[in-house]
Short mmCIF file of the C-alpha atoms (twelve columns), coordinates in Angstrom:
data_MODEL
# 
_entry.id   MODEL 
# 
loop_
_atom_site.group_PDB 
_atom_site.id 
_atom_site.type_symbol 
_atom_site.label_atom_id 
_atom_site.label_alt_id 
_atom_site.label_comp_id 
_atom_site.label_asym_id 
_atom_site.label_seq_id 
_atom_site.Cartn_x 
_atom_site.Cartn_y 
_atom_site.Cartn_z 
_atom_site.pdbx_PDB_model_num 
ATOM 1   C CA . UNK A 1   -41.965 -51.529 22.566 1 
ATOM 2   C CA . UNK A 2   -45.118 -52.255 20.378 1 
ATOM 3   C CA . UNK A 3   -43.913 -49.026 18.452 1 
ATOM 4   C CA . UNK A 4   -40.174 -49.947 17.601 1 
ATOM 5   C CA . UNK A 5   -39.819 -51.071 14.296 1 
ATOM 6   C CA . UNK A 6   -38.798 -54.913 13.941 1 
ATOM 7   C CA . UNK A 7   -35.050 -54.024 13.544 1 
ATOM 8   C CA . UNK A 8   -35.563 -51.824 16.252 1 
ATOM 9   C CA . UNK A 9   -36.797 -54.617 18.679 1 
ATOM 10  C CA . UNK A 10  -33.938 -57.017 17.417 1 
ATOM 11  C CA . UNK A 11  -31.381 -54.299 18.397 1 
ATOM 12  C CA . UNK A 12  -32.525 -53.476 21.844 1 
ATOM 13  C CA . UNK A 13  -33.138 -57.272 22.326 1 
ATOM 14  C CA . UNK A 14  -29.530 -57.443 21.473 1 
ATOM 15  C CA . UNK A 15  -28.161 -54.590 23.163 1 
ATOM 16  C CA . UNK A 16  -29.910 -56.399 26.430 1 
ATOM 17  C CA . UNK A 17  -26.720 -58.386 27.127 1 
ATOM 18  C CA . UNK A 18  -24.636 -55.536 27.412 1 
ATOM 19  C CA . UNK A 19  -23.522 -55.004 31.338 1 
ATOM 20  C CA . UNK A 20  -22.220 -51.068 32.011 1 
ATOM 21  C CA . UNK A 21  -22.313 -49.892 28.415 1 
ATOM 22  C CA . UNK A 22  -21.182 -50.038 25.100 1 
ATOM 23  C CA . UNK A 23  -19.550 -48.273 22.407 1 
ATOM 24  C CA . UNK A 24  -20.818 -47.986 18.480 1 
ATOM 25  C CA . UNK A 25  -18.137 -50.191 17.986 1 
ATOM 26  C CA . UNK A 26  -19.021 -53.000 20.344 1 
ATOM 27  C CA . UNK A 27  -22.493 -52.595 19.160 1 
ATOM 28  C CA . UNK A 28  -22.055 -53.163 15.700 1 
ATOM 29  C CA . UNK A 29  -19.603 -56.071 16.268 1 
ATOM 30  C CA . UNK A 30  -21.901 -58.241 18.312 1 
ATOM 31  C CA . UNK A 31  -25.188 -57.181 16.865 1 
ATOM 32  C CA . UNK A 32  -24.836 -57.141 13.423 1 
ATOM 33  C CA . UNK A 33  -25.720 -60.137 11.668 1 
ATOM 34  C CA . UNK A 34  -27.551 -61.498 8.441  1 
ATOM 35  C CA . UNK A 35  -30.625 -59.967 9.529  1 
ATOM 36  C CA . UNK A 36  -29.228 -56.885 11.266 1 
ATOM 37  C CA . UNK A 37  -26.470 -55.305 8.634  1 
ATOM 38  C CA . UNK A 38  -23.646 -53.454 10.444 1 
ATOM 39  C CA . UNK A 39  -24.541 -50.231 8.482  1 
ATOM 40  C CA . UNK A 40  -27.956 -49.904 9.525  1 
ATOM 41  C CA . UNK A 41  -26.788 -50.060 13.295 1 
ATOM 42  C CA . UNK A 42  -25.967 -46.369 13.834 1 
ATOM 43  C CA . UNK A 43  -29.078 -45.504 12.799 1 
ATOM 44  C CA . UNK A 44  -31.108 -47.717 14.802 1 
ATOM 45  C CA . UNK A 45  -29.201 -46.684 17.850 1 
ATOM 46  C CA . UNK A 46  -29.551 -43.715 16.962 1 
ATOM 47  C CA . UNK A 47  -33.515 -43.858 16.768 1 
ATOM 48  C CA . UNK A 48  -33.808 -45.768 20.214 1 
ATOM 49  C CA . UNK A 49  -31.984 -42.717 21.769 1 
ATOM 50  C CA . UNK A 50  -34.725 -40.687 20.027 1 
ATOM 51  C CA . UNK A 51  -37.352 -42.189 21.859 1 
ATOM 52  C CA . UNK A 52  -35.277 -42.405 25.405 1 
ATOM 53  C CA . UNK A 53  -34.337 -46.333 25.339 1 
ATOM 54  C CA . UNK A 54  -30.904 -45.804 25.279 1 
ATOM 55  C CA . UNK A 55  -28.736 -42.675 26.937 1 
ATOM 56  C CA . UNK A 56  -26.041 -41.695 25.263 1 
ATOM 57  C CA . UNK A 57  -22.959 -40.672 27.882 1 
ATOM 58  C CA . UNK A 58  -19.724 -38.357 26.851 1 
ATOM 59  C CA . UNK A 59  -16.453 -39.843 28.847 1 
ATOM 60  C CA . UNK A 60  -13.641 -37.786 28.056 1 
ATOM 61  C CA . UNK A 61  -14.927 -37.605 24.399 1 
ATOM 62  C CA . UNK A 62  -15.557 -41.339 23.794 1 
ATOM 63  C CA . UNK A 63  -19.435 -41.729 23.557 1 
ATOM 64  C CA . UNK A 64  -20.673 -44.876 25.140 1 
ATOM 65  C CA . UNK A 65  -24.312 -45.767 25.054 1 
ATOM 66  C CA . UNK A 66  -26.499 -47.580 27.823 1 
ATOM 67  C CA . UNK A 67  -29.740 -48.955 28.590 1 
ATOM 68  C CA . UNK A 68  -31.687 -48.142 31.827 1 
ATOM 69  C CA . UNK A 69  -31.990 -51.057 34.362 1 
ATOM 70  C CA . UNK A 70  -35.548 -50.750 33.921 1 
ATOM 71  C CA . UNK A 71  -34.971 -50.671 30.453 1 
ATOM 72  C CA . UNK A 72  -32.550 -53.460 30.091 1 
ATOM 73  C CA . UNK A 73  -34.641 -55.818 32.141 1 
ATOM 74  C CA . UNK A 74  -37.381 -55.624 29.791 1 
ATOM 75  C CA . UNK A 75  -35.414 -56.012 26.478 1 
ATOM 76  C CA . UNK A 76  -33.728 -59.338 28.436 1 
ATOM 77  C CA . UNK A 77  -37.176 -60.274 28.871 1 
ATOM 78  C CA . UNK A 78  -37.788 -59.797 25.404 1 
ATOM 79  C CA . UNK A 79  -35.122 -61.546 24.733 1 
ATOM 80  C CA . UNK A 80  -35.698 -64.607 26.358 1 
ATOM 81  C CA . UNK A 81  -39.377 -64.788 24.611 1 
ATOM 82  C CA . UNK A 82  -37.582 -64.889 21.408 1 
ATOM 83  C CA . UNK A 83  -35.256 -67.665 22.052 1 
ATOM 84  C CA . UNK A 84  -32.555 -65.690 21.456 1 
ATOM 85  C CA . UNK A 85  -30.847 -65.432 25.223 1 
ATOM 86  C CA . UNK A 86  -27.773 -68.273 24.448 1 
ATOM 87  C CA . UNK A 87  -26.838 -66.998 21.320 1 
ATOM 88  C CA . UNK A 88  -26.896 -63.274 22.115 1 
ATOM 89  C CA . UNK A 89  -24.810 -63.934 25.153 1 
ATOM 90  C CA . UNK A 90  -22.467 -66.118 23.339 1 
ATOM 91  C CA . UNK A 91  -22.132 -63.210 20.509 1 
ATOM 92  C CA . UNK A 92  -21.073 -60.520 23.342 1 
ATOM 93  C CA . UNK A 93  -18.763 -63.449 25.320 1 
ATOM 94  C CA . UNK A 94  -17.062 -63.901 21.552 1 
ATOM 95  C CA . UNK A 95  -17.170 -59.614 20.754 1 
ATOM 96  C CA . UNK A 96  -15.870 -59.440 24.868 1 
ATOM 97  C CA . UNK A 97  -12.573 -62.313 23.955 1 
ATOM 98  C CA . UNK A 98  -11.683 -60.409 20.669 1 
ATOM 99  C CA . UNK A 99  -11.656 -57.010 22.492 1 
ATOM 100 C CA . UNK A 100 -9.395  -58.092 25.356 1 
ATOM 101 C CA . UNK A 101 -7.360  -60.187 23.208 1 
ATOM 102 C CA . UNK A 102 -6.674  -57.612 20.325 1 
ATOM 103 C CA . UNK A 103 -6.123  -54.844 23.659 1 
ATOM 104 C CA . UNK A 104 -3.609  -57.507 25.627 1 
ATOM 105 C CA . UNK A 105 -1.344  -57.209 22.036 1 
ATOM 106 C CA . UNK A 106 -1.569  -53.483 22.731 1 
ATOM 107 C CA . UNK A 107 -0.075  -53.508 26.556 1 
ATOM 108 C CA . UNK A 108 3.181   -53.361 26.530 1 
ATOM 109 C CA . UNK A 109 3.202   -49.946 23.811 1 
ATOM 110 C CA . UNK A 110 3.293   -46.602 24.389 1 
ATOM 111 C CA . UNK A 111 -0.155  -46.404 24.119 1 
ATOM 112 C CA . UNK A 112 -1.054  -48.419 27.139 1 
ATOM 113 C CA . UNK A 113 -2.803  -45.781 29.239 1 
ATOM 114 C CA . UNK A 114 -5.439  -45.370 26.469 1 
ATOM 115 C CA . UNK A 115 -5.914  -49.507 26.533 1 
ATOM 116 C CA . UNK A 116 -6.416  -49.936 30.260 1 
ATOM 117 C CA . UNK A 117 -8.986  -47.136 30.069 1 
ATOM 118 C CA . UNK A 118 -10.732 -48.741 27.437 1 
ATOM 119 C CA . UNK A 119 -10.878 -52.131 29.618 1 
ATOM 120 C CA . UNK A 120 -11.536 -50.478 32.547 1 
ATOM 121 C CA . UNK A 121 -14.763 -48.939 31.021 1 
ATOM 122 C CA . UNK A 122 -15.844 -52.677 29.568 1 
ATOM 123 C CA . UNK A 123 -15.409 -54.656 32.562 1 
ATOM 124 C CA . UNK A 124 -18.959 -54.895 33.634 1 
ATOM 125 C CA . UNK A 125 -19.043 -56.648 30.303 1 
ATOM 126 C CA . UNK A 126 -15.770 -58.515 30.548 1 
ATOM 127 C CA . UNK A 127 -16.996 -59.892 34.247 1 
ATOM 128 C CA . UNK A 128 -20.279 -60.883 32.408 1 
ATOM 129 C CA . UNK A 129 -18.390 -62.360 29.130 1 
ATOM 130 C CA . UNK A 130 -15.848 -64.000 31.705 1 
ATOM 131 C CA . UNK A 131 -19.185 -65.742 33.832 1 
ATOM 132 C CA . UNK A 132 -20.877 -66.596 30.325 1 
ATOM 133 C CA . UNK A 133 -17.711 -68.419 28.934 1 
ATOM 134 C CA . UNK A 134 -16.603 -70.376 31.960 1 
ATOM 135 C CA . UNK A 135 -20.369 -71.825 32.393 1 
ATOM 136 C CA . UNK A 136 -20.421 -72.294 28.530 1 
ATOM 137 C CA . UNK A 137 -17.059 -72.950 27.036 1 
ATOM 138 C CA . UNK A 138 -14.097 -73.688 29.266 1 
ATOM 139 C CA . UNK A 139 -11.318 -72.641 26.133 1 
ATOM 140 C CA . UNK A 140 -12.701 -69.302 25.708 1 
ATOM 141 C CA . UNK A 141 -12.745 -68.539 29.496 1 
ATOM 142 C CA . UNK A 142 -9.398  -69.571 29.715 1 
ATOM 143 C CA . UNK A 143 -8.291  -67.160 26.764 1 
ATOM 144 C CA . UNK A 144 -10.558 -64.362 28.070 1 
ATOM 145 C CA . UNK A 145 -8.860  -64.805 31.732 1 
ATOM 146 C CA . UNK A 146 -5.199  -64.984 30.292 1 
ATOM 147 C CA . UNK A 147 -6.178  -62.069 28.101 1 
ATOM 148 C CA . UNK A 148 -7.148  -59.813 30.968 1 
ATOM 149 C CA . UNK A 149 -4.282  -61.111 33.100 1 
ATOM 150 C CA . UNK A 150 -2.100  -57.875 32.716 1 
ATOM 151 C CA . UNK A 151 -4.585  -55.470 33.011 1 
ATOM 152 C CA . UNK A 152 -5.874  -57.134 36.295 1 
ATOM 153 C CA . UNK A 153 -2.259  -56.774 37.091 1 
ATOM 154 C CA . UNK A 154 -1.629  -53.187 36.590 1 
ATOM 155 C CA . UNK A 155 -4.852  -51.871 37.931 1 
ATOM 156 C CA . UNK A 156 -4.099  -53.721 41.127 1 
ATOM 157 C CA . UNK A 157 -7.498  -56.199 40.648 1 
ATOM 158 C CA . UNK A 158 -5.735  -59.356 41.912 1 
ATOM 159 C CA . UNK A 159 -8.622  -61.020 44.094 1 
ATOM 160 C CA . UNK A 160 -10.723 -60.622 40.777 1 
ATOM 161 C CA . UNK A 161 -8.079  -61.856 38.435 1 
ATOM 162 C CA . UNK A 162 -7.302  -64.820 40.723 1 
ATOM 163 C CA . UNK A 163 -10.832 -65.660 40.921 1 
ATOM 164 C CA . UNK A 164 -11.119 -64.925 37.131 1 
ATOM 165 C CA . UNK A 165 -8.052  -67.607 36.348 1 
ATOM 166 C CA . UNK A 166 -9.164  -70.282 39.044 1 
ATOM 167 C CA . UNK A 167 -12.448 -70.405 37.332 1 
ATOM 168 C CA . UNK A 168 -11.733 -70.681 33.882 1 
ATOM 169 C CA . UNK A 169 -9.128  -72.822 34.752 1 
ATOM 170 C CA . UNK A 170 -11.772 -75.155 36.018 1 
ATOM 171 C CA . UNK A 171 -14.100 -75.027 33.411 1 
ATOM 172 C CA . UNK A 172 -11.344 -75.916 30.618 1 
ATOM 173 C CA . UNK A 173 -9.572  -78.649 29.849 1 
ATOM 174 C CA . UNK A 174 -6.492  -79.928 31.706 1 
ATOM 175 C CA . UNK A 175 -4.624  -81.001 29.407 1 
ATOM 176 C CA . UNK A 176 -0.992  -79.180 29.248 1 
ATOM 177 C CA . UNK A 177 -0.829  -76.352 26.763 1 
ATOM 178 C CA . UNK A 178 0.746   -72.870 26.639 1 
ATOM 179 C CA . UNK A 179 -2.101  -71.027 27.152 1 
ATOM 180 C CA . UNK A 180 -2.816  -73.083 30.504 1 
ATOM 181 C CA . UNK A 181 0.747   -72.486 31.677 1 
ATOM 182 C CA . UNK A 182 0.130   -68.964 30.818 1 
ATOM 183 C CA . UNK A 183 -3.225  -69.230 33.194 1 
ATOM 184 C CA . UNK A 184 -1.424  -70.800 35.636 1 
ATOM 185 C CA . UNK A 185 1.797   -68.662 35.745 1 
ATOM 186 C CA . UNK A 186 -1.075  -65.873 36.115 1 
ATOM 187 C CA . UNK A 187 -2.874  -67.476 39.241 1 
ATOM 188 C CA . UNK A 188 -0.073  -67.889 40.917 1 
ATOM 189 C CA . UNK A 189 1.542   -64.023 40.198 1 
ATOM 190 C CA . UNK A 190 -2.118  -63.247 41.989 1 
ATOM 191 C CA . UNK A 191 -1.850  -65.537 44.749 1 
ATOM 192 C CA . UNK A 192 1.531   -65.146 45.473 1 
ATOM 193 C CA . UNK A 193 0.372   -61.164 45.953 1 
ATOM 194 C CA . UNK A 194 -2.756  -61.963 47.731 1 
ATOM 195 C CA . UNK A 195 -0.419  -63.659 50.260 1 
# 
């Protein structure tokens, strides 16, 4: 660690959050800031796989990238030293919401098999972005959970999606709005299949 450059530490600090993997893409959306520039991300990823702090996997010819427990403990570690913990997970709960809500517009199209791949590889991180929100910020759980509602539909997750509506349906506010009825309509298409 005492080797890495600075932008090297920031990134691995960064990448910390991420639960099961990540893509470029995800990387560079959640890590990339005033002091980190998008650009410069490849590169830096590319030089922690260099020295064997991240692994680089080939699914089906999408690269995702990961950290090793051991690994990843550390850089949390690391992370919480620097103060940065809250806003790092907030960043990945926020990267995590667009995702699923940009993917949920993409459902119902003939390209659905490819988008319910691409959720099921994120949803280590969507659980995590789904935990972070509904302890931080009961309006973004609520849109993350109605977001994921269809895919926990078609890939038969109900117990998880009715546990993922129930809580984010606690942790935001009751007052009536669309996108509650929406959560709602979803809890109960779960419950009703749960028995």
């Amino acid at each position: 660690h005492e080797l890495l450059s600075d932008p090297e530490r920031v990134l691995l600090r960064r990448l910390s959050v991420f639960a099961g993997g990540f893509t470029l893409d995800l990387a560079e959306a959640m890590c990339a800031d005033g002091s980190l520039a998008a650009v410069a991300i490849l590169d830096l990823l590319a030089s922690l796989v260099d020295k064997s702090l991240v692994v680089p996997e080939d699914r089906a010819g999408l690269v995702r990238y990961r950290l090793l427990e051991t690994v990843r403990q550390y850089a949390l570690e690391r992370l919480l030293d620097a103060g940065e913990d809250e806003r790092e997970r907030d960043r990945h709960r926020d990267a995590m919401l667009e995702l699923a809500e940009r993917i949920a517009s993409q459902l119902h199209g003939p390209g659905q098999r490819q988008w319910l791949d691409v959720l099921d590889c994120e949803a280590a991180n969507l659980a995590a972005a789904l935990d972070h929100a509904v302890a931080t910020d009961g309006e973004r759980a609520l849109r993350l959970a109605v977001a994921l509602t269809f895919w926990w539909r078609v890939r038969g997750l109900l117990r998880a999606g009715e546990r993922g509506l129930s809580r984010a349906l606690e942790a935001a506010d009751p007052t009536p709005s669309s996108l509650r009825a929406h959560a709602l309509w979803g809890a109960g298409y779960m419950a009703g299949f749960l028995g």
